[in-house]
CSV table of C-alpha atoms (C1' of nucleotides) in Angstrom, one decimal:
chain,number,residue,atom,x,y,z
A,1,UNK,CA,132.7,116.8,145.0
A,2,UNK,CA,130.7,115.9,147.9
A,3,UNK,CA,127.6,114.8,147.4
A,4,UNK,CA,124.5,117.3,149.0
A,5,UNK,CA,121.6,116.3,150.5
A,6,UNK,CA,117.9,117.0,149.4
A,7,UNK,CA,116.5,118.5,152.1
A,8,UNK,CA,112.5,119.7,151.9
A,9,UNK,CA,112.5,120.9,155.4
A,10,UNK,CA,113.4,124.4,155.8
A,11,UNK,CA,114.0,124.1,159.2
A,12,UNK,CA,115.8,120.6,158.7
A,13,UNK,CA,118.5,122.0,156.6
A,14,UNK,CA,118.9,125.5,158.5
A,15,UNK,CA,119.5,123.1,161.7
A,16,UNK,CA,122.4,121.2,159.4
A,17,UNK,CA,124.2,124.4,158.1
A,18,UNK,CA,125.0,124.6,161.7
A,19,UNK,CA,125.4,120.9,163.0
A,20,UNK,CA,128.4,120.2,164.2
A,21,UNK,CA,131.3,121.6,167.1
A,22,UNK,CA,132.7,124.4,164.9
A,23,UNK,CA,131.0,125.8,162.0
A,24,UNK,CA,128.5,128.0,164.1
A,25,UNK,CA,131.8,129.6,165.5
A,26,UNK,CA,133.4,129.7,162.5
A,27,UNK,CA,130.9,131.8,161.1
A,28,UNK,CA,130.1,134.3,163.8
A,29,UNK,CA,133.8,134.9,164.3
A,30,UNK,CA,134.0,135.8,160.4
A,31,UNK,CA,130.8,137.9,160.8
A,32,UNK,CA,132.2,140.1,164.1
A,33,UNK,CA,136.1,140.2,162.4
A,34,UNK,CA,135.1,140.1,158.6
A,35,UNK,CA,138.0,138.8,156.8
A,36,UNK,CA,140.4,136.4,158.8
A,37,UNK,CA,143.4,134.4,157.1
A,38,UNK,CA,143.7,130.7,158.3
A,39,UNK,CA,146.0,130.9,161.2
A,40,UNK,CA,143.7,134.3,162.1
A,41,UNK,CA,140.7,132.1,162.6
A,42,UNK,CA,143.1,129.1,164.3
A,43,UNK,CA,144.0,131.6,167.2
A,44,UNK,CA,140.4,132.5,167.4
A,45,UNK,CA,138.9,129.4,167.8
A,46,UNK,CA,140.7,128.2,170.6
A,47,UNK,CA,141.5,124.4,170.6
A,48,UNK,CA,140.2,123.6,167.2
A,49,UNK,CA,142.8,121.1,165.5
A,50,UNK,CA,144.1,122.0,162.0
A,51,UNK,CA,142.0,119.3,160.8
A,52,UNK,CA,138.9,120.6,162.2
A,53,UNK,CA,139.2,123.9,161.1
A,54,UNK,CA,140.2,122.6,157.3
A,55,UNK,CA,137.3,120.1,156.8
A,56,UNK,CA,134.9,122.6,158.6
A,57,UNK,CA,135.8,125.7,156.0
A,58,UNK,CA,135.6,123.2,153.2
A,59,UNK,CA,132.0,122.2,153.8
A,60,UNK,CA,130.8,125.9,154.7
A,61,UNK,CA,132.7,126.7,151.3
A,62,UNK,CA,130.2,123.9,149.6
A,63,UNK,CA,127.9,125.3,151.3
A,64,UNK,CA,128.3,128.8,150.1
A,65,UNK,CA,128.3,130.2,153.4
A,66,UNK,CA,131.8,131.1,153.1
A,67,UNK,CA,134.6,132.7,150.5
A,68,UNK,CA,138.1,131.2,150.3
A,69,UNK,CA,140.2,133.7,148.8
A,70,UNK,CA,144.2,132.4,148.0
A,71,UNK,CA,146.9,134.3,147.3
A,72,UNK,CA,149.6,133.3,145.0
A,73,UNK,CA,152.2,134.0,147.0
A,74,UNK,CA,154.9,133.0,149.6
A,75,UNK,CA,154.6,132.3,152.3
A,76,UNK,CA,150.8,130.8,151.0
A,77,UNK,CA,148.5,133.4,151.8
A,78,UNK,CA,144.4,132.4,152.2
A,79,UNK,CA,141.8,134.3,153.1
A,80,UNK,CA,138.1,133.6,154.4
A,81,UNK,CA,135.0,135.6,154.5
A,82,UNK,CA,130.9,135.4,154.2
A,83,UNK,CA,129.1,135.0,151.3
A,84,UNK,CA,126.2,137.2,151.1
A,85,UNK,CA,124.2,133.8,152.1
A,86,UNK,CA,126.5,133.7,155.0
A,87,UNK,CA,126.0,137.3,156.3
A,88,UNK,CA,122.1,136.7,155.4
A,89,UNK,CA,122.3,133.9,158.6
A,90,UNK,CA,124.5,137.3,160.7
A,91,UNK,CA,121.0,138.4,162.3
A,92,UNK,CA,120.7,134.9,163.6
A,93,UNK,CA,123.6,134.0,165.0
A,94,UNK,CA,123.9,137.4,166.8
A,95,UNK,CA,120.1,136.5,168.2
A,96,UNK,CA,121.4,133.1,169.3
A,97,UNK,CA,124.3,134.8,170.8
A,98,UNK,CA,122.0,136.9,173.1
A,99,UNK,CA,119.6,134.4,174.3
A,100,UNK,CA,122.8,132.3,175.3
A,101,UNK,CA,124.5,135.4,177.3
A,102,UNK,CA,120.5,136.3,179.0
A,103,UNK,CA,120.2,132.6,180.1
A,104,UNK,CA,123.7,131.9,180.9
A,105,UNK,CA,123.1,135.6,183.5
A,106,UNK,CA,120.2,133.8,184.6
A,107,UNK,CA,121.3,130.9,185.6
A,108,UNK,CA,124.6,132.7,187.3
A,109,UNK,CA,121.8,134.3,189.2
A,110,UNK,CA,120.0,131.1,190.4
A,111,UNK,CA,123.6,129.7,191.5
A,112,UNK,CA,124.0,132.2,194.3
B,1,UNK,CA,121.9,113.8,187.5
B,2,UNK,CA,123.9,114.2,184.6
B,3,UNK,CA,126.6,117.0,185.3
B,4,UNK,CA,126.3,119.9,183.0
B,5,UNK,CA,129.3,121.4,181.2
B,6,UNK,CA,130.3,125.3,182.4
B,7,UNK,CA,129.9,126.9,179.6
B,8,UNK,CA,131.9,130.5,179.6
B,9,UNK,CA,130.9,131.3,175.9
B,10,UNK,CA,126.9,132.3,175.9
B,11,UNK,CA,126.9,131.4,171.3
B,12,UNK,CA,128.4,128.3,171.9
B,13,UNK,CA,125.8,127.0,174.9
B,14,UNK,CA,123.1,128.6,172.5
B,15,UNK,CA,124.6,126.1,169.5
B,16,UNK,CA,125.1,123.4,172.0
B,17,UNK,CA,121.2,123.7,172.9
B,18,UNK,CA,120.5,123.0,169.7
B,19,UNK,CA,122.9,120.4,168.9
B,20,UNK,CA,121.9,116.7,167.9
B,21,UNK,CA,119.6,115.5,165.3
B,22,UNK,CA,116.3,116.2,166.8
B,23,UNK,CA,116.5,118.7,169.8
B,24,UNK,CA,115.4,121.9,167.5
B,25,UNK,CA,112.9,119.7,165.8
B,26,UNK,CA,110.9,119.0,169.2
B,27,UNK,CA,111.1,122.8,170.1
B,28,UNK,CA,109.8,123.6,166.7
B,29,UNK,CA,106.8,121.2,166.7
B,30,UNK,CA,106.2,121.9,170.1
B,31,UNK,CA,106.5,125.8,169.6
B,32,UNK,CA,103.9,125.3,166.6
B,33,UNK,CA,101.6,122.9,168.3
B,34,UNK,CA,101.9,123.7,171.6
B,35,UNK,CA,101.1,120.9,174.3
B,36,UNK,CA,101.7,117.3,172.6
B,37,UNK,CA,101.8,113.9,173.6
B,38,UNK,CA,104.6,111.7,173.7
B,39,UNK,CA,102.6,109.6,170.7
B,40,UNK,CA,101.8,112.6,168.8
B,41,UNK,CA,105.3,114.0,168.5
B,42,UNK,CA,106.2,110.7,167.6
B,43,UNK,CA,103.9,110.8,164.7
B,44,UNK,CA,105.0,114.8,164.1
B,45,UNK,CA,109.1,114.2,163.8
B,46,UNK,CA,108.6,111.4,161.5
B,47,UNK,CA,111.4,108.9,161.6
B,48,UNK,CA,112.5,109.5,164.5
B,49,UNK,CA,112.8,106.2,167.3
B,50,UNK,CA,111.5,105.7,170.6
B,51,UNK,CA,115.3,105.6,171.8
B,52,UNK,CA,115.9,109.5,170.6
B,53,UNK,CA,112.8,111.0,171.2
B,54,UNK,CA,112.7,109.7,174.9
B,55,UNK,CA,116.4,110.8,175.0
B,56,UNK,CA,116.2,114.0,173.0
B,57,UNK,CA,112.8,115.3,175.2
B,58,UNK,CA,115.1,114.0,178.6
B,59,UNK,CA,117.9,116.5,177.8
B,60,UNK,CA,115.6,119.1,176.6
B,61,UNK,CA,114.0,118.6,180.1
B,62,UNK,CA,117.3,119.0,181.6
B,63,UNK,CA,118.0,122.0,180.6
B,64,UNK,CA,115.1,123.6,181.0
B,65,UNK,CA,113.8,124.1,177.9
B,66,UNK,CA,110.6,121.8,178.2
B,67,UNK,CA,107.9,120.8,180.6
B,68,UNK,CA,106.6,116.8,181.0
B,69,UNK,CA,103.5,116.7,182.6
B,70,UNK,CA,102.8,113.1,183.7
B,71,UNK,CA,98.9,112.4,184.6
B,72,UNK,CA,98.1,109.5,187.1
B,73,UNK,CA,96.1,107.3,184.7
B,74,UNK,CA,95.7,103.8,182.6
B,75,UNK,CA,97.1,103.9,179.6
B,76,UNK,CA,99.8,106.4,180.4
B,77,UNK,CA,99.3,109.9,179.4
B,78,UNK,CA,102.4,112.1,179.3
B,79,UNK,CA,102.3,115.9,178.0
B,80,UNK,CA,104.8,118.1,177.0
B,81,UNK,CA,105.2,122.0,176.3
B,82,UNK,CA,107.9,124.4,176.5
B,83,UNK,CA,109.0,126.4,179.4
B,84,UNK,CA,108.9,130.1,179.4
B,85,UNK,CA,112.9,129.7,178.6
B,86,UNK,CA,111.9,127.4,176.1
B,87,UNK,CA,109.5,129.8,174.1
B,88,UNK,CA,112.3,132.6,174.6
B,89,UNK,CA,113.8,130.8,171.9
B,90,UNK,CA,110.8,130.4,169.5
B,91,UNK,CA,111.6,134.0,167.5
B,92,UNK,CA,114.8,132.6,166.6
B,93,UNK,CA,113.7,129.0,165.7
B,94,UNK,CA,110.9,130.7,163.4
B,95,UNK,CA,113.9,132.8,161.8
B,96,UNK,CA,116.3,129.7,161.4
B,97,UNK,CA,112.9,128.4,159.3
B,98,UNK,CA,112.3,131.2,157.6
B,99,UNK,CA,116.2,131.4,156.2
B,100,UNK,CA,116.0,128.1,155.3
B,101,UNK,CA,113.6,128.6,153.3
B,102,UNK,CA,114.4,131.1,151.4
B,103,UNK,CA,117.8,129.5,150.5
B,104,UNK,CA,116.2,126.4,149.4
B,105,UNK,CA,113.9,129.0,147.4
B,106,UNK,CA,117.2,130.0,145.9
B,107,UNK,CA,118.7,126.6,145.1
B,108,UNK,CA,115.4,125.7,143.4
B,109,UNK,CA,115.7,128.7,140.9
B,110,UNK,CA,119.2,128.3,140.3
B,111,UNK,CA,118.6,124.6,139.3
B,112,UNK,CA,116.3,125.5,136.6
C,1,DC,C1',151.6,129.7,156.2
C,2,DA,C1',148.2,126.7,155.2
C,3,DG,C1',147.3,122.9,154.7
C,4,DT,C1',147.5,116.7,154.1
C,5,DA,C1',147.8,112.1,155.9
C,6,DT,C1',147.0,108.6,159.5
C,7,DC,C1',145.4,106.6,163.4
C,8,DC,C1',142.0,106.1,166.9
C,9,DC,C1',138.3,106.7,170.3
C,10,DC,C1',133.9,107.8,171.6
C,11,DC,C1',129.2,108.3,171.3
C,12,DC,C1',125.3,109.7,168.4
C,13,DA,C1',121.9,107.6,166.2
C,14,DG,C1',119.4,103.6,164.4
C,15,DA,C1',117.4,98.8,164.8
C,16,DT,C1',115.1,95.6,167.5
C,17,DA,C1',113.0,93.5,171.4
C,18,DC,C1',110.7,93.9,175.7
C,19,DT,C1',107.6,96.1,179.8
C,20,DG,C1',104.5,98.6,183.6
D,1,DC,C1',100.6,104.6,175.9
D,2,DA,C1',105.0,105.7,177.0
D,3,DG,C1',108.5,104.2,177.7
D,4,DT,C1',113.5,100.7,178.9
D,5,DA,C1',117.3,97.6,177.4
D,6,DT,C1',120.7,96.0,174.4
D,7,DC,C1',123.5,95.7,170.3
D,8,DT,C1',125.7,97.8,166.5
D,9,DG,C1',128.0,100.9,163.0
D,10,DG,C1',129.5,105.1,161.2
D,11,DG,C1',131.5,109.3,161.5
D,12,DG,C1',132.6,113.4,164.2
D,13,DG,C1',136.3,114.9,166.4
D,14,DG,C1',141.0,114.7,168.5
D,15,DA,C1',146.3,113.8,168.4
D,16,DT,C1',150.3,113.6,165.9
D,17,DA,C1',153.4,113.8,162.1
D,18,DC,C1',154.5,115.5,157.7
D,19,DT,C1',154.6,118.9,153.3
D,20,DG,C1',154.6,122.5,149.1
DNA sequence: CAGTATCCCCCCAGATACTG
DNA sequence: CAGTATCTGGGGGGATACTG
């Protein structure tokens, strides 16, 4: 068990939830596809090791961002989806997502 | 000049914005405060070293996101404020806060 | 299919000292 | 006051090989 953090900024540990290369992604690709199995999410997320993609599910699972759903069965069978907590950041990321793509248009615009 | 990354994906140039230790800290305080001094954000982010908030304000500068004002006189006197781009992103840095909060709100119940 | 297990590099971030 | 300059380590992140 990993140990957590005490965090007494808000805005300190909203910042940490998404620190990091790949967890932002991970969770707006689960929040646009809903449920996505392991080698689902590895296509998505194009160039992320299988390393990467393991250790960064595992700490949004700590986390509670995130449900890891396995399936006894064979071939292994493992499915990922938001928490409510996780959905609760949805509004968010899709705001983030949008300012990116307006200044990203903007700047495209400035190039010319 | 340092050379800026193409980005083709507008969430992950929004995350990468954001990225670091300290970046969405100095929007934050600067959002809330508006125009502060190099010495008084210093004071406001506490723990934070000369190194990483002269580098952290530098890149937010780069991209746009901040202002530095720099007046003529002895001692020094060096302002900074965010750019209209920069407040675009206030709303969402408010509503990072204001999940964060509430999840910590959670976590503080649930530990009772 | 869904992961572990290693090895390794880079650079973020901190500590400390110095300066116009 | 508002910064540089330098040294250092820790871990984030990648490549590769292996497994139940």
């Amino acid at each position: 068990m990993e140990q957590q953090k005490e965090f007494i900024c808000p805005f300190e540990y909203a910042l940490e939830i998404l620190s990091g290369k790949w967890k932002g992604l991970v969770l707006f690709y689960l929040g646009r596809r809903g449920t996505l199995r392991y080698s689902q999410l590895r296509r998505e997320l194009k160039g992320i090791t299988q390393k990467m993609l393991t250790q960064t599910l595992r700490r949004l699972e700590e986390e509670g961002l995130i449900h890891r759903e396995v399936y006894p069965v064979v071939p292994p069978k493992v499915e990922y989806s938001l928490t409510p907590k996780g959905q609760s950041l949805l509004p968010i990321l899709d705001a983030l997502q949008k300012w990116g793509d307006e200044q990203l248009r903007d700047k495209a615009e400035s190039d010319l």
